[in-house]
JSON list of C-alpha atoms in Angstrom, two decimals:
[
{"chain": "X", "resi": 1, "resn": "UNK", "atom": "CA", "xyz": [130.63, 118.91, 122.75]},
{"chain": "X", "resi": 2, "resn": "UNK", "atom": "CA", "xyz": [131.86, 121.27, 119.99]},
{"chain": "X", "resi": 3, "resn": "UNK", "atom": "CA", "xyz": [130.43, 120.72, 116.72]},
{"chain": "X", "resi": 4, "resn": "UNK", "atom": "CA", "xyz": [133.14, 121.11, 115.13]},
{"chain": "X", "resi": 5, "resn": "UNK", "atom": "CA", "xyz": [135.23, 118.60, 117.14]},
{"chain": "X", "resi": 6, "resn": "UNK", "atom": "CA", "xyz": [136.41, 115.60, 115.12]},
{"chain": "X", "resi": 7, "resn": "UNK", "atom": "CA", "xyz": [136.46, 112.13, 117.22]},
{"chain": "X", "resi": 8, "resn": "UNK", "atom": "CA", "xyz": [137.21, 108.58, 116.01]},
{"chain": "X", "resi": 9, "resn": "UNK", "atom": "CA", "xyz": [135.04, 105.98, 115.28]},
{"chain": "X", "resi": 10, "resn": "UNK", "atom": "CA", "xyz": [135.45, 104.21, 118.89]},
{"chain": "X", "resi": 11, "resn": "UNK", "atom": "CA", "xyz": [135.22, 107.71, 120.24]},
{"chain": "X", "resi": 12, "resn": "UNK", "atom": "CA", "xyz": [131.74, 107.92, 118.75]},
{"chain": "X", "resi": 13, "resn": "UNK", "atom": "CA", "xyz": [130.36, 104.40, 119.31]},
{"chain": "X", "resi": 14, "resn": "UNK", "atom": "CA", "xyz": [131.53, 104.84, 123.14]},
{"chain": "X", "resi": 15, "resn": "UNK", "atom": "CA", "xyz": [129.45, 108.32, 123.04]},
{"chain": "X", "resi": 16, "resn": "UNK", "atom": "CA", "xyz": [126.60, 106.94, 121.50]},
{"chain": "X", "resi": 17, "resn": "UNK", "atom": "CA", "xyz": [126.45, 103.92, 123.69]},
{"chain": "X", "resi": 18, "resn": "UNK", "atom": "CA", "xyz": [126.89, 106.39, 126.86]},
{"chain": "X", "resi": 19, "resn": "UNK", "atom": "CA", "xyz": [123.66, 108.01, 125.44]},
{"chain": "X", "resi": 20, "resn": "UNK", "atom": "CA", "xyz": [121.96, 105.17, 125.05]},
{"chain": "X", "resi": 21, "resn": "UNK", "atom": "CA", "xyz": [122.66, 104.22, 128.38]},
{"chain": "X", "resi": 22, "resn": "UNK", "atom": "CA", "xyz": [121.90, 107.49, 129.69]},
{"chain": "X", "resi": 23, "resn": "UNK", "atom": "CA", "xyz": [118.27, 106.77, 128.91]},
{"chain": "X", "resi": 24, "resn": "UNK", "atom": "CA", "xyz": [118.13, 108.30, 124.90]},
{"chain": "X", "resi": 25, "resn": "UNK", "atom": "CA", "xyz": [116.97, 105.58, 122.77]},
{"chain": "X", "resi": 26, "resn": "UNK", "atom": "CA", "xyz": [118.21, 105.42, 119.02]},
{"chain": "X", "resi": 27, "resn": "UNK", "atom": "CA", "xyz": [115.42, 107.61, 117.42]},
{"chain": "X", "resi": 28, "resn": "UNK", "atom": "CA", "xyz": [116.00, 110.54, 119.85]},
{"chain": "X", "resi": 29, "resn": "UNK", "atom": "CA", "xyz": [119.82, 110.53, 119.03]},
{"chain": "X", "resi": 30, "resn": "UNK", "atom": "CA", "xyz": [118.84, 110.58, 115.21]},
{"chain": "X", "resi": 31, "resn": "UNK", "atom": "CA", "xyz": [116.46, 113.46, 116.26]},
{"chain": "X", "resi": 32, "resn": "UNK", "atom": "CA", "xyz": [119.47, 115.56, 118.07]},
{"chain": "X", "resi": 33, "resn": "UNK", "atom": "CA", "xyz": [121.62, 114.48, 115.47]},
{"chain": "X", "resi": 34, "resn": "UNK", "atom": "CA", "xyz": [119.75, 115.27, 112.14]},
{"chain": "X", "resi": 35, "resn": "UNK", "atom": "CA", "xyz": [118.25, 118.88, 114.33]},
{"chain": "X", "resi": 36, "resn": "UNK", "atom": "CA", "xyz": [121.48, 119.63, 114.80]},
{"chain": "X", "resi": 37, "resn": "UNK", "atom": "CA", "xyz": [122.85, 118.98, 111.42]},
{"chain": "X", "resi": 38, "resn": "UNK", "atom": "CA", "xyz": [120.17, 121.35, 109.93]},
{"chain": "X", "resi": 39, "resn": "UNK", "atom": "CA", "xyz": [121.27, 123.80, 112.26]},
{"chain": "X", "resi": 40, "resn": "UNK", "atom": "CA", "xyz": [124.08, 124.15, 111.08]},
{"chain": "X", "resi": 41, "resn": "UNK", "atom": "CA", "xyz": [123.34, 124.11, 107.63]},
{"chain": "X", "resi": 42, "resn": "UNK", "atom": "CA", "xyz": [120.94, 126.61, 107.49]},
{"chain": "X", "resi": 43, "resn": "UNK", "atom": "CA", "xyz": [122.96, 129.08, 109.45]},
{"chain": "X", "resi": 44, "resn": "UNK", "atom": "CA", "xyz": [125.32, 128.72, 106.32]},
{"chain": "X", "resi": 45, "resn": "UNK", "atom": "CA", "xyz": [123.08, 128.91, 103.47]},
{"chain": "X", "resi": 46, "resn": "UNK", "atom": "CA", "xyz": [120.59, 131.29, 104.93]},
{"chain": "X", "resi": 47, "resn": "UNK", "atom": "CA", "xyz": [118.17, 132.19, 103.52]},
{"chain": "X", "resi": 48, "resn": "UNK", "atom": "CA", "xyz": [116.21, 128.04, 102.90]},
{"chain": "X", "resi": 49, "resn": "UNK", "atom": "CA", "xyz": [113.46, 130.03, 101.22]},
{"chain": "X", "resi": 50, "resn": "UNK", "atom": "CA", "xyz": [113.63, 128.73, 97.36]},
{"chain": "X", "resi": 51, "resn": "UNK", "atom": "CA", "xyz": [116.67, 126.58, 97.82]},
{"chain": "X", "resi": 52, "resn": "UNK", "atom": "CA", "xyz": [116.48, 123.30, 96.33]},
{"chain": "X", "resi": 53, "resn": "UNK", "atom": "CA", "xyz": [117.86, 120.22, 98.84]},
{"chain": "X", "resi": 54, "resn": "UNK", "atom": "CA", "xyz": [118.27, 116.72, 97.41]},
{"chain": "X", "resi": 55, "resn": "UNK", "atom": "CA", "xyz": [118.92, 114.13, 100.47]},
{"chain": "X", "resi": 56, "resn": "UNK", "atom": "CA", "xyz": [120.90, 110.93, 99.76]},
{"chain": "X", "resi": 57, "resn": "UNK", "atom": "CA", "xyz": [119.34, 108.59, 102.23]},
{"chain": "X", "resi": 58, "resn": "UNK", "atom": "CA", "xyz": [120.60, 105.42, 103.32]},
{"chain": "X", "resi": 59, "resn": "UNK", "atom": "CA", "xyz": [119.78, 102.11, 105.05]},
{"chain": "X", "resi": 60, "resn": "UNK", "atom": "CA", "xyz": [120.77, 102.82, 108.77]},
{"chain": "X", "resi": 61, "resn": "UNK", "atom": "CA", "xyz": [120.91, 105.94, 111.43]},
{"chain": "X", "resi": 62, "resn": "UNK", "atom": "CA", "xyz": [122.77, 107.76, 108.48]},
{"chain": "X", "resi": 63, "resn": "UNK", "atom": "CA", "xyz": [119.84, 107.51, 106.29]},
{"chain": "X", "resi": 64, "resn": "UNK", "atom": "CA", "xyz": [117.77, 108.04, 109.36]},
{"chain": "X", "resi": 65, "resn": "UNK", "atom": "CA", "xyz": [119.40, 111.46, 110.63]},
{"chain": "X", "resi": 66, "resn": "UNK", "atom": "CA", "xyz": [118.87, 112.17, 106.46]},
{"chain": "X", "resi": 67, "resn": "UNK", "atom": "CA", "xyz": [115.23, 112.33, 107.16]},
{"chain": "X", "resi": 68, "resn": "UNK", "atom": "CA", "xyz": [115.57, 114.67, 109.92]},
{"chain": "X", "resi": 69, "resn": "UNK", "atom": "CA", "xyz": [116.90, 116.93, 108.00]},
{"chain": "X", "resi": 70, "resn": "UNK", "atom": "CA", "xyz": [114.90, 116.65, 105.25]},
{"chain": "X", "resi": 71, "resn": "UNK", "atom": "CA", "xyz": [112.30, 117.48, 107.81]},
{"chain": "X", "resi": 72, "resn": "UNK", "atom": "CA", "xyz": [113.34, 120.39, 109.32]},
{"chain": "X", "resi": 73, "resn": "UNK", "atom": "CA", "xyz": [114.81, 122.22, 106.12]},
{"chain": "X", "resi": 74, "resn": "UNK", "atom": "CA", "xyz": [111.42, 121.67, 104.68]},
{"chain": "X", "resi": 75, "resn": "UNK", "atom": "CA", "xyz": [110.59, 123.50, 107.85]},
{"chain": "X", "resi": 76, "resn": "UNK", "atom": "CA", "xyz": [112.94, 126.53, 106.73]},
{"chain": "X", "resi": 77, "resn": "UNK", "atom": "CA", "xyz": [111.56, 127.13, 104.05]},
{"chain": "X", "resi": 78, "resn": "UNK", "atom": "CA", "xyz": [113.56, 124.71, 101.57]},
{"chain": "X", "resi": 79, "resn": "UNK", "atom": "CA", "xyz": [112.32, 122.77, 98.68]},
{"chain": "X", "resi": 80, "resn": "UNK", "atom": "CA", "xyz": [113.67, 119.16, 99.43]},
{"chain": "X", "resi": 81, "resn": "UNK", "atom": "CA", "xyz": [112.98, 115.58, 97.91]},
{"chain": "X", "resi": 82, "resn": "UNK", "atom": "CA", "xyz": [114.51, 112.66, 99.48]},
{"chain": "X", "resi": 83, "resn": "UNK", "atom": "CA", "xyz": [115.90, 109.65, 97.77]},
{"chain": "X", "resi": 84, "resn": "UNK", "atom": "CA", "xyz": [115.87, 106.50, 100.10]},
{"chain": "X", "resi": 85, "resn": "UNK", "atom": "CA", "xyz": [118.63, 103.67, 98.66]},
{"chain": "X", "resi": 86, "resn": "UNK", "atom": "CA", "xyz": [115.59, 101.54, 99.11]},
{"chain": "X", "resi": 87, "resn": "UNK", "atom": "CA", "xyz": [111.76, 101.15, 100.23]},
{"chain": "X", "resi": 88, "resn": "UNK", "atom": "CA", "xyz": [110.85, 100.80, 103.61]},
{"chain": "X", "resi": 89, "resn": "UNK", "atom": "CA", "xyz": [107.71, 100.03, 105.12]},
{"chain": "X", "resi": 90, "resn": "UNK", "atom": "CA", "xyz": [106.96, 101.46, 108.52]},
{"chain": "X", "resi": 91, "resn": "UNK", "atom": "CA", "xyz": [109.36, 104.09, 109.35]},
{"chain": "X", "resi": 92, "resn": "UNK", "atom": "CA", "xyz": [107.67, 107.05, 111.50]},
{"chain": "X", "resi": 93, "resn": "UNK", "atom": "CA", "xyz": [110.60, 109.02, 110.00]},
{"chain": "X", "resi": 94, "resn": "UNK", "atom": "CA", "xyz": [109.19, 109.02, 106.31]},
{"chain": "X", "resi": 95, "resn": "UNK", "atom": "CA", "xyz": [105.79, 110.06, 107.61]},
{"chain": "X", "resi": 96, "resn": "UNK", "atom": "CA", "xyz": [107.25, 112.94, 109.69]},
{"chain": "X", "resi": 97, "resn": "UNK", "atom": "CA", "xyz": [109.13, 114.40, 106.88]},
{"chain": "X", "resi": 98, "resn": "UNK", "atom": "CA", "xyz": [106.20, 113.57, 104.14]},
{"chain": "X", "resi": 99, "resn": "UNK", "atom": "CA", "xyz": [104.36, 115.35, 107.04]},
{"chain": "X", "resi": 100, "resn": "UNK", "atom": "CA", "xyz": [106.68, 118.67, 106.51]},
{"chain": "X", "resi": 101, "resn": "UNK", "atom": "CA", "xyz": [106.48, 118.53, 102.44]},
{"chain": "X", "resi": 102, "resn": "UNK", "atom": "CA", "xyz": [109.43, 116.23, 101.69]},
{"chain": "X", "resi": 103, "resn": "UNK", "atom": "CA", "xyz": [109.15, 114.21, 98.60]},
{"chain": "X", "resi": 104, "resn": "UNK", "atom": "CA", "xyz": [110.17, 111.02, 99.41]},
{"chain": "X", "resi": 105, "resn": "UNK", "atom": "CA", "xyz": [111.60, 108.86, 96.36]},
{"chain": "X", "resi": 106, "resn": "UNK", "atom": "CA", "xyz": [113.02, 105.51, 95.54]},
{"chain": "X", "resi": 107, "resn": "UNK", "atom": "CA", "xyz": [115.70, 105.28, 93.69]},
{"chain": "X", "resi": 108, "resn": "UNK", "atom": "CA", "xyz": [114.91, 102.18, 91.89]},
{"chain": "X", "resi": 109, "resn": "UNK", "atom": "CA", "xyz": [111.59, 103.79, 90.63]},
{"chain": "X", "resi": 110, "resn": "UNK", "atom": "CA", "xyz": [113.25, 107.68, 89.56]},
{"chain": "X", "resi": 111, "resn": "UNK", "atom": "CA", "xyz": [115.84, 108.94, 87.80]},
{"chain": "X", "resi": 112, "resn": "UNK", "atom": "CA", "xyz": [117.80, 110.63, 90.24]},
{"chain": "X", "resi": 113, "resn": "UNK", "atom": "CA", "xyz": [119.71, 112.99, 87.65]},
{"chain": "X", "resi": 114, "resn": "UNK", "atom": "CA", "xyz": [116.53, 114.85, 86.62]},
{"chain": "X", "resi": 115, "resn": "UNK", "atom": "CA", "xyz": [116.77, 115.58, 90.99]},
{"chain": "X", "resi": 116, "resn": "UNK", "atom": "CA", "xyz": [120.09, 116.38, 90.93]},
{"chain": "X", "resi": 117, "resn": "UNK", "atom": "CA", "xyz": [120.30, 118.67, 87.87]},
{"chain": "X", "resi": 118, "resn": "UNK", "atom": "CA", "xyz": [117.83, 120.99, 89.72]},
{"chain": "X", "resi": 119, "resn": "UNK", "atom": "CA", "xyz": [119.62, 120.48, 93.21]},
{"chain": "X", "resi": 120, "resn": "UNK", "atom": "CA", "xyz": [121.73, 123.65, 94.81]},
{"chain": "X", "resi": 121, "resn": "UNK", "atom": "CA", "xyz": [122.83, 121.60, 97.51]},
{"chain": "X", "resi": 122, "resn": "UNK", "atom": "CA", "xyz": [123.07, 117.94, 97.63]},
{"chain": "X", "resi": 123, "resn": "UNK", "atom": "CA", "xyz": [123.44, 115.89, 101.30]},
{"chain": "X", "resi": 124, "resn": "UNK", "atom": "CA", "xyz": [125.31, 112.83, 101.32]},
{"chain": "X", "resi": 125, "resn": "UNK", "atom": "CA", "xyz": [123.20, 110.24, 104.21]},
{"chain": "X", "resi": 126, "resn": "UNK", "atom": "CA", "xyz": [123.81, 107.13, 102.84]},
{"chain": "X", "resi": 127, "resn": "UNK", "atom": "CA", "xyz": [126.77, 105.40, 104.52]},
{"chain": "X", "resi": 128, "resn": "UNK", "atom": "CA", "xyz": [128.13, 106.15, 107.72]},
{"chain": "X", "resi": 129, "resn": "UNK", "atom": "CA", "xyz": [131.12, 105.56, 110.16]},
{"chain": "X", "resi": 130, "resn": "UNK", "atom": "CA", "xyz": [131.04, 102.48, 109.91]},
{"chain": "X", "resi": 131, "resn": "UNK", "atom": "CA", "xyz": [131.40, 101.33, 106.11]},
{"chain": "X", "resi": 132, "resn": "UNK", "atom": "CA", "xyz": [134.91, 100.96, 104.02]},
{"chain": "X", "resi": 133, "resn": "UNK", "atom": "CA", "xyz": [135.63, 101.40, 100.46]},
{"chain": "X", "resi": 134, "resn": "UNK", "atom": "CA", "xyz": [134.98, 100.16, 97.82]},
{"chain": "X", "resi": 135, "resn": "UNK", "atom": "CA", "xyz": [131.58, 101.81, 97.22]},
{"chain": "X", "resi": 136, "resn": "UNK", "atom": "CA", "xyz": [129.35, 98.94, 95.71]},
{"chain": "X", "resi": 137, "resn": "UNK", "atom": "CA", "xyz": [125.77, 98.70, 94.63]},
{"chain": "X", "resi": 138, "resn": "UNK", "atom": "CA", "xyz": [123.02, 101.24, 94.83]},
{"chain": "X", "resi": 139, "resn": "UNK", "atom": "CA", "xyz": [125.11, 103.84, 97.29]},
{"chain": "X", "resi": 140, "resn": "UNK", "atom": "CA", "xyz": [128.05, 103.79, 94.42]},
{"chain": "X", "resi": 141, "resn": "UNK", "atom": "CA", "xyz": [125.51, 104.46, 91.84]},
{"chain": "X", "resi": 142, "resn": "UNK", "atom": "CA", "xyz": [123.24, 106.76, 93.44]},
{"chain": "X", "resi": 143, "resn": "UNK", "atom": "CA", "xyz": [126.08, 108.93, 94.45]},
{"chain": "X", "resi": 144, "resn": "UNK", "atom": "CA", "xyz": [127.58, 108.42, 91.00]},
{"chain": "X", "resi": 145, "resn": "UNK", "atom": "CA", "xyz": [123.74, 110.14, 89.24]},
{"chain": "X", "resi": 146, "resn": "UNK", "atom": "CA", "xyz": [124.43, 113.11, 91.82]},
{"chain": "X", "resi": 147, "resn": "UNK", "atom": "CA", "xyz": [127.81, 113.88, 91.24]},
{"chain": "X", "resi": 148, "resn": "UNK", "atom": "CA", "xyz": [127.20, 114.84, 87.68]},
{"chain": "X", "resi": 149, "resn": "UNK", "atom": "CA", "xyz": [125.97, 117.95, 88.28]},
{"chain": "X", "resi": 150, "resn": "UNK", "atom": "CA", "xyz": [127.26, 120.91, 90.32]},
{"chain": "X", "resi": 151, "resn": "UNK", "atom": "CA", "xyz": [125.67, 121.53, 93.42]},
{"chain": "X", "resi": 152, "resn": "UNK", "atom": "CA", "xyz": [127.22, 122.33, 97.17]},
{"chain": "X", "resi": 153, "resn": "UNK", "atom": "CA", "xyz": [127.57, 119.03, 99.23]},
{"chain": "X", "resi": 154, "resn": "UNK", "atom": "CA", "xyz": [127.42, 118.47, 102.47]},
{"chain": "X", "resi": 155, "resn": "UNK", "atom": "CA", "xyz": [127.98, 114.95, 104.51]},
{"chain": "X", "resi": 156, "resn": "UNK", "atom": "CA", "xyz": [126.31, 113.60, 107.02]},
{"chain": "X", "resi": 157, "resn": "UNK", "atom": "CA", "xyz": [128.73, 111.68, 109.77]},
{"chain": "X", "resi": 158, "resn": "UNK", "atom": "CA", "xyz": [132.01, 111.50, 106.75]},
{"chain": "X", "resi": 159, "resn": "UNK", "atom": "CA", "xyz": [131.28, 111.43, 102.71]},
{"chain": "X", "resi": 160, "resn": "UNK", "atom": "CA", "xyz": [130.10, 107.94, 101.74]},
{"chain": "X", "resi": 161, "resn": "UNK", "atom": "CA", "xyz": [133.03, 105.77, 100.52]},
{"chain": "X", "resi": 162, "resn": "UNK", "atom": "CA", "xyz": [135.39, 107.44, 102.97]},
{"chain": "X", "resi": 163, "resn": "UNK", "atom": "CA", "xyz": [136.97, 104.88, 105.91]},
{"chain": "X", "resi": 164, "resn": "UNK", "atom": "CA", "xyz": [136.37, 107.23, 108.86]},
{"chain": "X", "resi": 165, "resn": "UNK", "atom": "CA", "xyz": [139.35, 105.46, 111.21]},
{"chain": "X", "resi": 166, "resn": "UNK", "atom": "CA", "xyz": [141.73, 105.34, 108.04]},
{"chain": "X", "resi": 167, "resn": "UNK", "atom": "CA", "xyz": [140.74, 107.79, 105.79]},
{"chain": "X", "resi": 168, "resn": "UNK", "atom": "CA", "xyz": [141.33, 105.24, 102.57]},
{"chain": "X", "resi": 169, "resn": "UNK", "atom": "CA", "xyz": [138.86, 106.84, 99.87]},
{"chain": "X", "resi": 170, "resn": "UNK", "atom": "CA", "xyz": [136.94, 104.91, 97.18]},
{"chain": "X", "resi": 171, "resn": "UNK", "atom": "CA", "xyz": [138.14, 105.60, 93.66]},
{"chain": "X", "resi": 172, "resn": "UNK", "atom": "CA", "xyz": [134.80, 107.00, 92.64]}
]
């Protein structure tokens, strides 16, 4: 596939079902996924070397490709902290990106402004294909801290508070 080839929401379920039953399970698709992701992003803000990379990270395999790429842009050479929406216990995924010198962060417990002031490029993983407008709750105002300042953005599957079948937009 292209990776610059645009397919619906049932498009992308149906592909990521056909992976799963192809034999990937959910963590290697976030692997391809977020690996990719960085890919790409690197080979447009080359060099990572002293760049400064604040991830948005959500709840579900949004916030989990996040943490790929947190991982491997720490890899490059970047400077990058993490926000997760919330704490989670368990998740290999923090470990292998704490492993690579992310800074992981709650939101509840920083102030993500203070992150975001310093950020040159800010990645939106919080909320995937699947949500719908209105933004609400920690999502609305963690991307409402970041967008005070001005950094480059990038999004992860569509920009949070975007309806990815009908394109409605939250107001924020």
């Amino acid at each position: 596939m292209n990776v610059n080839q645009v397919v619906t929401v049932d498009e992308m379920r149906n592909l990521e079902r056909a992976a799963a039953q192809a034999g990937l399970t959910e963590s290697q698709i976030m692997e391809k996924a977020g690996t990719t992701i960085a890919s790409e992003i690197t080979s447009i803000l080359r060099p990572m070397a002293g760049r400064k990379i604040l991830v948005l990270v959500g709840p579900g395999n949004n916030g989990g490709d996040g943490l790929v790429i947190a991982r491997h842009l720490a890899r490059s050479g970047a400077s990058v902290d993490a926000v997760l929406d919330r704490a989670r216990s368990d998740d290999p995924k923090i470990d292998r990106a704490t492993a690579e010198w992310v800074r992981i962060h709650h939101f509840a417990e920083i102030r993500l402004s203070n992150l975001a002031r310093r950020a040159d490029v800010i990645i939106d993983c919080l909320l995937g294909i699947g949500s719908k407008p209105p933004l609400r709750g920690i999502p609305l105002a963690m991307l409402h801290e970041a967008s005070e300042f001005p950094a480059f953005r990038i999004a992860c599957d569509i920009p949070s508070g975007i309806d990815a079948t009908t394109g409605e937009a939250d107001e924020n």
